[in-house]
Short mmCIF file of C-alpha atoms and ligand atoms in Angstrom, two decimals:
data_model
loop_
_atom_site.label_atom_id
_atom_site.label_comp_id
_atom_site.label_asym_id
_atom_site.label_seq_id
_atom_site.Cartn_x
_atom_site.Cartn_y
_atom_site.Cartn_z
CA MET A 1 -6.05 76.60 -196.31
CA THR A 2 -6.97 75.07 -199.63
CA HIS A 3 -9.49 72.36 -200.43
CA SER A 4 -11.77 73.24 -197.56
CA ARG A 5 -14.79 71.92 -199.37
CA ASP A 6 -17.27 71.97 -196.58
CA GLY A 7 -15.39 72.97 -193.48
CA VAL A 8 -14.98 69.28 -192.52
CA PRO A 9 -11.53 68.48 -191.10
CA ALA A 10 -9.36 66.28 -193.32
CA VAL A 11 -8.66 64.06 -190.30
CA GLU A 12 -10.42 64.00 -186.96
CA VAL A 13 -9.28 61.62 -184.25
CA ASN A 14 -11.05 61.28 -180.91
CA GLY A 15 -9.90 59.09 -178.06
CA LEU A 16 -8.44 56.59 -180.53
CA ARG A 17 -7.08 53.44 -178.88
CA LYS A 18 -5.51 50.16 -179.90
CA THR A 19 -4.72 47.26 -177.63
CA TYR A 20 -3.29 44.32 -179.56
CA PRO A 21 -4.22 40.75 -178.67
CA GLY A 22 -1.82 39.86 -175.88
CA GLY A 23 -2.37 43.19 -174.22
CA VAL A 24 0.10 45.63 -175.79
CA GLU A 25 -1.50 49.07 -175.49
CA ALA A 26 0.02 50.53 -178.66
CA VAL A 27 -2.20 53.64 -178.78
CA LYS A 28 -3.75 54.89 -175.56
CA GLY A 29 -6.48 57.34 -176.49
CA ILE A 30 -5.16 60.09 -178.75
CA ASP A 31 -6.92 63.17 -180.12
CA PHE A 32 -6.01 65.42 -183.01
CA VAL A 33 -7.55 67.30 -185.90
CA VAL A 34 -5.82 67.97 -189.22
CA ALA A 35 -7.10 70.81 -191.36
CA PRO A 36 -7.51 70.46 -195.13
CA GLY A 37 -4.20 71.22 -196.86
CA GLU A 38 -2.16 70.83 -193.71
CA VAL A 39 1.01 68.71 -193.46
CA PHE A 40 0.82 66.96 -190.11
CA GLY A 41 3.57 64.81 -188.63
CA LEU A 42 3.44 62.00 -186.10
CA LEU A 43 6.89 62.06 -184.56
CA GLY A 44 8.18 59.50 -182.12
CA PRO A 45 10.73 56.75 -181.54
CA ASN A 46 10.28 53.18 -182.74
CA GLY A 47 7.46 51.51 -180.88
CA ALA A 48 5.68 54.79 -180.06
CA GLY A 49 2.51 53.76 -181.90
CA LYS A 50 2.86 55.73 -185.13
CA SER A 51 2.31 52.84 -187.55
CA THR A 52 -0.58 51.54 -185.48
CA THR A 53 -2.20 54.97 -185.70
CA ILE A 54 -1.68 55.10 -189.48
CA GLY A 55 -2.98 51.53 -189.68
CA MET A 56 -6.22 52.54 -187.93
CA LEU A 57 -6.60 55.64 -190.10
CA THR A 58 -6.14 53.58 -193.25
CA THR A 59 -8.56 50.87 -192.02
CA THR A 60 -5.99 48.04 -191.85
CA VAL A 61 -5.92 47.99 -188.03
CA ILE A 62 -9.24 47.82 -186.15
CA PRO A 63 -9.41 50.39 -183.35
CA SER A 64 -10.15 49.13 -179.84
CA GLY A 65 -11.89 52.37 -178.95
CA GLY A 66 -12.50 55.98 -179.89
CA SER A 67 -13.08 57.14 -183.44
CA ALA A 68 -11.34 58.51 -186.49
CA ARG A 69 -12.81 60.25 -189.51
CA LEU A 70 -11.29 61.09 -192.88
CA ALA A 71 -13.06 63.95 -194.62
CA GLY A 72 -16.01 63.15 -192.38
CA PHE A 73 -16.07 59.38 -193.01
CA ASP A 74 -15.67 57.13 -189.98
CA VAL A 75 -12.87 54.58 -190.55
CA ALA A 76 -14.69 51.87 -188.60
CA GLU A 77 -18.27 52.49 -189.75
CA GLN A 78 -17.62 53.65 -193.32
CA PRO A 79 -14.29 52.04 -194.23
CA LEU A 80 -14.87 52.02 -197.99
CA LEU A 81 -15.73 55.71 -198.06
CA ALA A 82 -12.80 56.52 -195.77
CA ARG A 83 -10.48 54.56 -198.05
CA GLY A 84 -11.98 56.27 -201.07
CA VAL A 85 -10.80 59.72 -199.95
CA SER A 86 -7.32 58.65 -198.89
CA SER A 87 -4.13 56.99 -200.11
CA VAL A 88 -1.22 55.51 -198.28
CA VAL A 89 2.44 54.91 -198.98
CA PHE A 90 3.76 52.23 -196.66
CA GLN A 91 7.39 51.53 -195.92
CA ASP A 92 7.27 48.37 -198.01
CA ALA A 93 7.01 48.78 -201.75
CA VAL A 94 3.74 47.90 -203.42
CA VAL A 95 4.65 48.78 -207.00
CA ASP A 96 5.27 45.81 -209.29
CA SER A 97 8.95 45.59 -210.33
CA SER A 98 8.27 43.69 -213.54
CA LEU A 99 6.05 46.50 -214.89
CA THR A 100 7.26 49.87 -216.09
CA GLY A 101 6.61 52.99 -214.04
CA ARG A 102 3.82 54.01 -216.40
CA GLU A 103 2.19 50.55 -216.33
CA ASN A 104 2.14 50.69 -212.55
CA LEU A 105 0.48 54.08 -212.54
CA GLU A 106 -2.02 53.03 -215.24
CA LEU A 107 -2.88 49.90 -213.31
CA HIS A 108 -3.57 52.00 -210.25
CA ALA A 109 -5.69 54.49 -212.21
CA ARG A 110 -7.78 51.58 -213.57
CA LEU A 111 -8.20 50.11 -210.09
CA TRP A 112 -9.60 53.44 -209.00
CA GLY A 113 -11.97 53.51 -211.99
CA ILE A 114 -10.41 56.65 -213.44
CA ALA A 115 -11.38 57.19 -217.10
CA ALA A 116 -8.47 56.53 -219.49
CA ALA A 117 -8.04 60.09 -220.80
CA ASP A 118 -8.30 61.62 -217.34
CA GLY A 119 -5.92 58.95 -216.05
CA ARG A 120 -3.31 59.80 -218.68
CA ALA A 121 -3.41 63.49 -217.82
CA ARG A 122 -3.27 62.73 -214.14
CA ILE A 123 -0.30 60.37 -214.58
CA ASP A 124 1.59 63.10 -216.48
CA ASP A 125 0.80 65.54 -213.72
CA VAL A 126 1.84 63.43 -210.74
CA SER A 127 4.93 62.08 -212.52
CA ASP A 128 6.02 65.62 -213.14
CA ALA A 129 5.35 66.61 -209.52
CA LEU A 130 7.42 63.69 -208.23
CA GLY A 131 10.18 64.04 -210.84
CA VAL A 132 9.69 60.58 -212.34
CA SER A 133 8.48 61.56 -215.85
CA GLU A 134 11.77 60.53 -217.44
CA LEU A 135 11.68 57.11 -215.82
CA LEU A 136 8.17 56.04 -216.72
CA GLU A 137 9.05 53.72 -219.61
CA ARG A 138 11.61 51.75 -217.58
CA PRO A 139 10.77 48.63 -215.56
CA VAL A 140 10.51 49.50 -211.89
CA GLY A 141 13.02 46.73 -211.11
CA SER A 142 15.72 49.04 -212.53
CA PHE A 143 14.78 52.02 -210.30
CA SER A 144 16.98 53.13 -207.40
CA GLY A 145 15.47 53.16 -203.90
CA GLY A 146 14.75 56.89 -204.06
CA GLN A 147 13.19 56.67 -207.54
CA ARG A 148 10.98 53.82 -206.44
CA ARG A 149 9.83 55.75 -203.38
CA ARG A 150 8.92 58.70 -205.59
CA LEU A 151 6.96 56.44 -207.90
CA GLU A 152 5.12 55.04 -204.87
CA ILE A 153 4.07 58.56 -203.90
CA ALA A 154 3.05 59.36 -207.48
CA ARG A 155 0.96 56.17 -207.49
CA ALA A 156 -0.75 57.18 -204.28
CA LEU A 157 -1.62 60.59 -205.73
CA VAL A 158 -3.16 59.31 -208.98
CA SER A 159 -6.57 59.00 -207.33
CA ARG A 160 -6.49 62.62 -206.07
CA PRO A 161 -6.77 61.64 -202.41
CA ARG A 162 -7.93 64.25 -199.93
CA VAL A 163 -5.60 62.73 -197.37
CA LEU A 164 -2.22 61.18 -198.21
CA PHE A 165 -0.56 59.05 -195.55
CA LEU A 166 3.21 58.60 -195.73
CA ASP A 167 4.54 56.04 -193.27
CA GLU A 168 8.24 56.77 -192.66
CA PRO A 169 8.70 58.02 -196.23
CA THR A 170 12.50 58.21 -196.16
CA VAL A 171 13.39 55.12 -194.16
CA GLY A 172 16.17 53.11 -195.80
CA LEU A 173 17.32 55.90 -198.14
CA ASP A 174 20.84 57.26 -198.02
CA PRO A 175 21.13 60.86 -196.77
CA ARG A 176 21.45 62.58 -200.15
CA ILE A 177 18.49 60.73 -201.67
CA ARG A 178 16.57 61.34 -198.48
CA HIS A 179 17.02 65.09 -198.82
CA GLU A 180 16.00 64.98 -202.46
CA LEU A 181 12.82 63.16 -201.52
CA LEU A 182 12.08 65.67 -198.76
CA ASP A 183 12.36 68.47 -201.34
CA VAL A 184 9.92 66.68 -203.58
CA VAL A 185 7.42 66.19 -200.75
CA ALA A 186 7.83 69.81 -199.64
CA ASN A 187 7.10 70.96 -203.20
CA LEU A 188 3.97 68.85 -203.38
CA ARG A 189 2.06 71.21 -201.18
CA GLY A 190 2.24 73.98 -203.77
CA ARG A 191 0.93 71.74 -206.52
CA GLU A 192 -1.41 69.27 -204.92
CA GLN A 193 -4.26 70.13 -202.63
CA THR A 194 -3.78 67.03 -200.57
CA THR A 195 -3.59 66.95 -196.81
CA ILE A 196 -0.52 64.98 -195.78
CA VAL A 197 -0.13 62.94 -192.60
CA LEU A 198 3.33 61.49 -192.24
CA THR A 199 5.13 59.50 -189.61
CA THR A 200 8.80 59.89 -188.91
CA HIS A 201 11.42 59.40 -186.28
CA TYR A 202 13.65 61.96 -187.96
CA LEU A 203 13.48 65.32 -186.22
CA ASP A 204 14.75 67.34 -189.15
CA GLU A 205 12.15 65.77 -191.39
CA ALA A 206 9.33 66.85 -189.09
CA GLU A 207 10.78 70.33 -188.72
CA ARG A 208 11.23 70.78 -192.41
CA LEU A 209 7.96 69.42 -193.74
CA CYS A 210 5.26 69.74 -191.13
CA ASP A 211 2.90 72.59 -190.28
CA ARG A 212 2.27 70.82 -186.99
CA VAL A 213 3.63 67.76 -185.29
CA ALA A 214 2.26 65.50 -182.62
CA ILE A 215 5.08 64.01 -180.58
CA ILE A 216 4.12 60.48 -179.56
CA ARG A 217 5.60 58.38 -176.81
CA LEU A 218 4.31 54.98 -175.68
CA GLY A 219 0.97 55.49 -177.40
CA GLU A 220 0.33 58.97 -176.02
CA ILE A 221 0.71 62.43 -177.50
CA VAL A 222 3.09 64.34 -175.25
CA ALA A 223 3.19 67.58 -177.27
CA MET A 224 1.43 68.96 -180.32
CA ASP A 225 2.00 72.26 -182.10
CA SER A 226 3.91 73.80 -184.97
CA PRO A 227 7.63 72.98 -184.81
CA ARG A 228 8.28 76.69 -184.38
CA ALA A 229 5.95 76.99 -181.39
CA LEU A 230 7.33 73.85 -179.79
CA LEU A 231 10.85 75.18 -180.15
CA ALA A 232 9.94 78.69 -179.03
CA GLY A 233 8.96 77.29 -175.66
CA LEU A 234 12.64 76.54 -175.07
CA GLY A 235 13.95 80.00 -176.01
CA ASN A 236 16.77 80.74 -178.44
CA GLU A 237 19.70 79.06 -176.82
CA ILE A 238 20.46 75.94 -174.82
CA LEU A 239 23.49 75.44 -172.63
CA GLU A 240 24.76 71.91 -172.21
CA LEU A 241 27.45 70.83 -169.82
CA ARG A 242 28.65 67.99 -167.65
CA VAL A 243 28.98 68.38 -163.87
CA SER A 244 31.26 66.46 -161.57
CA GLY A 245 28.93 66.30 -158.56
CA GLU A 246 25.24 65.67 -158.24
CA ALA A 247 23.41 66.98 -161.28
CA GLU A 248 20.13 67.56 -159.44
CA HIS A 249 21.95 69.73 -156.94
CA ALA A 250 23.39 71.82 -159.78
CA ILE A 251 19.91 72.28 -161.27
CA ALA A 252 18.53 73.34 -157.90
CA GLU A 253 21.31 75.93 -157.52
CA LEU A 254 20.60 77.33 -160.96
CA ARG A 255 16.86 77.54 -160.31
CA GLU A 256 17.38 79.23 -156.99
CA ARG A 257 19.43 81.92 -158.70
CA GLY A 258 16.88 82.40 -161.48
CA VAL A 259 19.02 80.86 -164.22
CA GLY A 260 17.36 77.88 -165.87
CA GLY A 261 13.68 77.48 -165.14
CA GLU A 262 11.55 74.39 -164.66
CA ASP A 263 12.57 73.19 -168.10
CA ALA A 264 16.23 72.70 -167.16
CA PHE A 265 16.94 69.05 -166.58
CA ALA A 266 19.65 66.49 -166.03
CA ILE A 267 20.26 63.09 -167.50
CA GLY A 268 23.06 61.44 -165.57
CA ALA A 269 25.78 64.07 -165.15
CA ARG A 270 24.74 65.99 -168.26
CA LEU A 271 22.72 69.18 -167.80
CA THR A 272 20.51 70.73 -170.46
CA ILE A 273 19.61 74.31 -169.60
CA PRO A 274 17.33 76.41 -171.84
CA LEU A 275 18.72 79.90 -171.17
CA HIS A 276 15.64 82.02 -171.94
CA GLY A 277 17.71 85.15 -172.46
CA CYS A 278 20.31 84.59 -169.72
CA ALA A 279 23.94 84.62 -170.80
CA PRO A 280 25.80 81.30 -170.59
CA SER A 281 28.35 83.04 -168.34
CA GLU A 282 25.62 83.70 -165.74
CA ALA A 283 24.90 80.00 -165.47
CA LEU A 284 28.59 79.17 -165.28
CA SER A 285 29.24 81.67 -162.50
CA VAL A 286 26.32 80.29 -160.46
CA LEU A 287 27.86 76.83 -160.71
CA GLU A 288 31.33 78.15 -159.92
CA GLU A 289 30.08 79.91 -156.79
CA ALA A 290 28.40 76.68 -155.73
CA ARG A 291 31.77 74.96 -156.24
CA ILE A 292 30.40 72.63 -158.86
CA ARG A 293 33.01 71.63 -161.42
CA VAL A 294 31.83 71.67 -165.02
CA SER A 295 33.21 70.34 -168.29
CA GLU A 296 32.15 69.79 -171.90
CA ILE A 297 30.43 73.17 -172.09
CA ALA A 298 28.52 73.93 -175.30
CA THR A 299 25.66 76.13 -176.43
CA ARG A 300 23.32 75.43 -179.34
CA THR A 301 19.86 76.24 -180.65
CA PRO A 302 16.99 74.04 -179.44
CA THR A 303 15.76 71.13 -181.56
CA LEU A 304 12.63 69.01 -181.42
CA ASP A 305 14.79 66.47 -179.63
CA ASP A 306 14.99 68.91 -176.72
CA VAL A 307 11.22 69.26 -176.77
CA TYR A 308 10.89 65.50 -176.58
CA LEU A 309 13.59 65.21 -173.94
CA ASN A 310 11.97 67.95 -171.94
CA ARG A 311 8.55 66.28 -172.01
CA THR A 312 9.69 62.70 -171.48
CA GLY A 313 13.18 62.68 -169.99
CA GLU A 314 14.38 60.58 -172.92
CA ARG A 315 16.31 61.38 -176.04
CA LEU A 316 14.31 60.89 -179.20
CA ALA A 317 17.40 60.74 -181.40
CA ALA A 318 19.04 58.08 -179.28
CA VAL A 319 16.08 55.75 -179.09
CA ALA A 320 15.18 56.13 -182.76
P1 ADP B 401 5.94 52.83 -184.33
O1 ADP B 401 5.31 52.84 -185.67
O2 ADP B 401 5.89 54.14 -183.65
O3 ADP B 401 7.33 52.25 -184.36
P2 ADP B 401 4.07 50.69 -183.74
O4 ADP B 401 2.72 51.24 -183.94
O5 ADP B 401 4.66 49.84 -184.84
O6 ADP B 401 5.08 51.87 -183.37
O7 ADP B 401 4.11 49.81 -182.42
C1 ADP B 401 3.59 50.25 -181.18
C2 ADP B 401 3.61 49.10 -180.18
O8 ADP B 401 2.70 48.09 -180.58
C3 ADP B 401 4.97 48.42 -180.07
O9 ADP B 401 5.14 48.06 -178.72
C4 ADP B 401 4.81 47.21 -180.95
O10 ADP B 401 5.66 46.17 -180.51
C5 ADP B 401 3.36 46.86 -180.75
N1 ADP B 401 2.77 46.20 -181.92
C6 ADP B 401 2.76 46.67 -183.19
N2 ADP B 401 2.10 45.83 -184.01
C7 ADP B 401 1.69 44.80 -183.25
C8 ADP B 401 0.95 43.59 -183.49
N3 ADP B 401 0.49 43.29 -184.72
N4 ADP B 401 0.71 42.78 -182.45
C9 ADP B 401 1.15 43.06 -181.20
N5 ADP B 401 1.84 44.17 -180.89
C10 ADP B 401 2.12 45.03 -181.90
#
């Protein structure tokens, strides 16, 4: 990993909690460590506690318990130092539409006390990395949504943060622009030495960008690993089908015959069966012998949605 100045983790979260006035337990004691240079994703449906977590890490939300450190600085005890080593791009725009792209970046460089010459070089650098160099002389009011989002990220990088927080970076963008932005963020890691912590409810985004993801549900981390490791737990192939009778009975039959392990599950009449090397036909013949009628049979490769579903019994994609 790059940028490992002193072996201190970029982000270290211990037992972090937030209960809002009124009693909503938005974050219920989470732990994770992000290494310097890592791209770490907080993945979960709306209301899972992702923004609250980012809020605590960026010192805008006061934790109710536990601790969080950025490059060694405690967000509650040393908020200025913690803010000094980090930058955040929120969902809502903070760039000024009446100024040009360059004026926005210069303003930000001045706010951070960056010397003019250094600031100019840095602005050239980050604009190039985010693909906004050609737009810099235009007022931001004339930017498209995707261009504005890229300028926001460029702005956040001007101060050379050790940790960059991206809160739902692609929300509100149409699919093509969204993919362009993902490319730009993916390319950042080669150029910038920043650790990135991003939140998303898009599975593909987490899979594509993140070295590791923490899957969050109702303020708790239900799984945390690299996307590849999380998916590997479910094998190479998943069989999905609908049964006419009792789904739990079908699962029990499959388990008894050694097809579909503990991770096979049913939601309503729909069965999801990680095959772990069994052929789909084996599962189908077990069900046929048990006189269970099946329909809507399909196989596919596992996704992070299956991981979420498997851990929580809910569909991430549907609730997002
Ligand atoms: P996410 O970012 O994953 O969508 P949030 O962190 O925004 O989740 O919200 C987590 C929970 O905390 C939700 O139940 C939400 O309604 C609640 N919540 C968020 N902000 C506040 C607030 N300022 N006051 C009270 N409850 C809040």
